[in-house]
Amino acid sequence: MSEAGGGPGWGFPVPQRAPWSLVAATAALCLVSATSVWPAGAAPMSREERQKLGNQVLEMFDHAYGNYMEHAYPADELMPLTCRGRVRGQEPSRGDVDDALGKFSLTLIDSLDTLVVLNKTKEFEDAVRKVLRDVNLDNDVVVSVFETNIRVLGGLLGGHSLAIMLKEKGEYMQWYNDELLQMAKQLGYKLLPAFNTTSGLPYPRINLKFGIRKPEARTGTETDTCTACAGTLILEFAALSRFTGATIFEEYARKALDFLWEKRQRSSNLVGVTINIHTGDWVRKDSGVGAGIDSYYEYLLKAYVLLGDDSFLERFNTHYDAIMRYISQPPLLLDVHIHKPMLNARTWMDALLAFFPGLQVLKGDIRPAIETHEMLYQVIKKHNFLPEAFTIDFRVHWAQHPLRPEFAESTYFLYKATGDPYYLEVGKTLIENLNKYARVPCGFAAMKDVRTGSHEDRMDSFFLAEMFKYLYLLFADKEDIIFDIEDYIFTTEAHLLPLWLSTTNQSIPKKNTTSEYTELDDSNFDWTCPNTQILFPNDPLYAQSIREPLKNVVDKSCPRGIIRVEESFRSGAKPPLRARDFMATNPEHLEILKKMGVSLIHLKDGRVQLVQHAIQAASSIDAEDGLRFMQEMIELSSQQQKEQQLPPRAVQIVSHPFFGRVVLTAGPAQFGLDLSKHKETRGFVASSKPYNGCSELTNPEAVMGKIALIQRGQCMFAEKARNIQNAGAIGGIVIDDNEGSSSDTAPLFQMAGDGKDTDDIKIPMLFLFSKEGSIILDAIREYEDVEVLLSDKAKDRAAILKDPEMESEEQPSSENDPPNQSAEQIITSSSQDPDLAEQAAPEERALSPPPEPAGAPSPAEMDNAANISPSEQNSDPTENHESTSLGGECTDLDDQPQEPSETEEDSNPNVSWGQKAQPIDSILADWNEDIEAFEMMEKDEL
Ligand code: DMJ
C-alpha cells in the first residue's frame, strides 16, 4: 500500500499539486510525521549503521535481480532452487498462483521503479529498453485481471512515471518517448473486455490474446470474484486515463467501486470476501482486512489521495468505522460475518493483513497500527517469518511464507509516523532473517514451511517490486533517493504514481453521493489530522508505551478458543454449552443442543455428526449460541486432527556449493528414527541398486555409512527401509517416481508402515517428491559428493559450517517414543484447508465432535462414548482447552501441519485415502442440501 510519508527531518509532505493539499483543512487522512525528538529510551540508529543496512539491501536486491536476469529472464519469474525461469505450461500447475504469469517478463516489469528508488538509474534505462524490445502483451494465456493490473499495468505506469521524471532532470532517459505508457495503454485495452458484465464488476480472468468468452479464450465462465480483485483497479486505471486522456479506464474502475459500495452489507457496512459478478450476491460472507478484501479498502483511501474525490474518503471512513467496531480486536484483526458482525468467522489471521497498520498510518490512526504491528512482529520473532496464516493464539495455521512484503511496508510507514528507532531494528531483523533463511545461491527462495525452514522453488515478482523498496526507504535519508518520494503515491504493489495526476485530465464526472452518507453521524468522520504535534510532543515514549504491554503477547498466549464468543455472552444469561464440555450421552447437553437448533446424528461407523439449523433454534439468541458452539466444535475437531499428524521434515544440502542454503521439504515416515526426537542425521548420499530398493542391495559397499536414495514404487516403504538398512545405510530418502511431482503442487504425506511391526527399522526415512529429489540427483551429477542433513528443521548454516564433521550418531530411542502405528491406525486426513468450514454458510455446519473428555462420563456413558469416537486411538485434545479455561499454565503446543499418510502405492488395501479422512469435509458434503436451504433462508432474511 501507501502514500509516501515524511520521516525524521523530512518535513511534513504536502505535495505541491496533490488533491489533498486543496482539502488539507478538512482531510481526514494524515501522514503523521515524527518530530525531531527521538523517543527517549529507544537508542537512535547512527547514520553509518543505517547506510550499512541500506547497502545491504542494495546487495540483496542485486542478488535477487541479478539471478533473475541471468538465469530466468525473459521468463516471468525465477525458480531460485533449480536456478531457471518459471515458464507457465512447462512446470506443473500451481493453480491460481500461476494466473499472475502471462509470459510477459513479469519480474522485470515489476522491478522497474524499484531500480530507480534504489538509485540504479543505469540499470533502469537498460531494463526499460529490454521491456520495449522483448515484452509481448498478446500471448494466448489466461491471466488474473487483478494481478495483471497491479503488477504489469502498475509496473509499466510506475516505470513511465519515473522515466519522465528522469527525462525531465536531463541526464537519463533522454530518448524516452512515452513508450512504456503506450504499452500500458495497450494492456489497459486488453483488460477492458473483462468488465463486460451487467454489474460492471470484472471477470477474474482474461485471455490476453482472445479476451473473454470466445471459444479460444478458455475463460469467461466464472461467476465469482474477490472483492479486492474487483476493487483494486482505480489507481492504475485512473492514472492510465489521466496520463493518456482516454477516460474509459477510470470510468470502468469507478463503476466497479460504485457497485461494491452499493452492495456493502447495510447494517454492518462490511463487505464479504467474494461476490457474484452477475447478480452482485455475496458468495463468501466473511469479512476481514486480509486476503480477498485488503486492497479494496486501501484503494478507497488512496483514490481519495490521488483523485481528490471526497466520496472515496467517505466510503473509506464508513468501512473503517465498521472495521474498528467489529474486526479490530486489538492487537488482533479477526474476520467476522457481514450479517452478524459480532460473531467471528475465523480463529486465525492471514499474513496479507500485515499491510493494515501501514494503511492506518495513512488514515492517521496510529495506536491500533502500533499494536497490530507489534503483535505481528512477535509472531515473526517466533517463526522468523510471518506464516501465511496463524491462529489467535499465534500458532502456525498455514506454514508457507512466499517472502511477502506487507510487514516491511507497515514497518516503513510506522517509522515515518513515529520516528521510533525501534522500527529500524525491526527492519534490521527482517534483513537478517531473509539472508539467513531465504537466501540461496541463486536468489531468495520462498519458505515452504517456516517451522522446518524448508524452501519452495519460487521467488515472486512482488518480492522485488515491494520488499526492497520498503526496506531501502526505511534506512534511507532524503538525499539517498534521487527524487522526492513524497510527490508519489504507492500502489498496492508499491508502484509509484505521481500526485500531480490529480489535477490532470479530470474529465470523469464525480458521483454526487452526499445523501448516501447521511445515515452516519459526524463522529464517523474524523476530519482533523492527528499529527505528531498532538501525539508525541509531551510524550516521546508514545509508541513504546503502546507496544510495551504487548511485549509478551505471543509468548504468553495460551490457546484461547474463540475470544469473541467468550466476550459476547449476554450478561446475566446462563453461558451456553461449551464444545469442550459436551458429552453426547448427557441428556441435559442434548436438551441444550436442541434449543440451539443443533441436531445429533449417530453414524454407522460409530462417530457422531452435528448439524445446526438456525431456524430450528428456540430463539435467535439460542441460534447464535448454537453457531458459537459449532464454531468451537470445528476448532476442537481440527485441533484433534492436527495432533495426530507428524510434521514435515527437512533435507538440507550441506556440501559445496550449497552449504546448507537449499532446504527441501520432505515427508516423514511413521517408522524408523523419529527426527523430531533425535539428533539430525548427516551423510553423503548414494543411489541404491536396484534403485527401487525392493530387494537385497547389490551395491552395499556404495551405500554403507551413507544416506541411500531409493525410488518410490513396487514395494512397501518399510521394505525399502529394511533393505537399505541391511546394506549399512544410515538413512534413506525415497524419491517419487511420478515425474514432475512437487511439494509445490501435491500435498505432502507420511510414509506408512506395512501393517506389521516396524520396530526393527532404526534409520530415518524421508520422502521427496520428484522435483525436490531431482535437485539432489542433479547435484550428484554435477558435484559427485553430495552431503545432506536429515532433520526436523533446517539447521543454522553457521553451525553446519563450524562443524563439518558433525556426528551423525543415532541416539538411543526414548522410552516415550510412540509405538509405530499400524496402517489401520493411520489418520489420512488432509483437511488442512480451514476454508472447509468457511465454505458452508456459517450458521449451517455439520461436523464430527472430538472424542469425549476422558474420565468424565459415568460407566454407562463410557459405553456410549465409545460409540462416539474410538478415543483409545487418540490423544485427548480437550486437555489443552481445559487447562486454558482454568487459566493454568499453558503448554506450548507444537505447530503441527496436517498431512495425509500413504503406504507404498496400491500395495496396502487396508489403507485408502479418505476412508477415515476429512470428516468435516465429507459431512459438509452430506449436508449440502441443508446448507443451500439455509442460504435461501438467509437471502429471504435480507
Ligand atoms: C502483492 O502482490 C500486493 O501487495 C497485493 O495487494 C497483495 N499482496 C501481494 C504480496 O504479498
Tab-separated table of C-alpha atoms in Angstrom, residues 163-172 174:
chain	number	residue	atom	x	y	z
A	163	ALA	CA	11.104	7.649	-16.742
A	164	ILE	CA	9.506	11.036	-17.361
A	165	MET	CA	10.838	12.301	-14.042
A	166	LEU	CA	14.371	11.264	-15.059
A	167	LYS	CA	13.971	12.679	-18.541
A	168	GLU	CA	12.930	15.993	-17.055
A	169	LYS	CA	16.035	16.000	-14.883
A	170	GLY	CA	18.025	15.969	-18.106
A	171	GLU	CA	20.557	13.172	-17.639
A	172	TYR	CA	18.979	9.772	-18.146
A	174	GLN	CA	16.591	11.388	-22.878
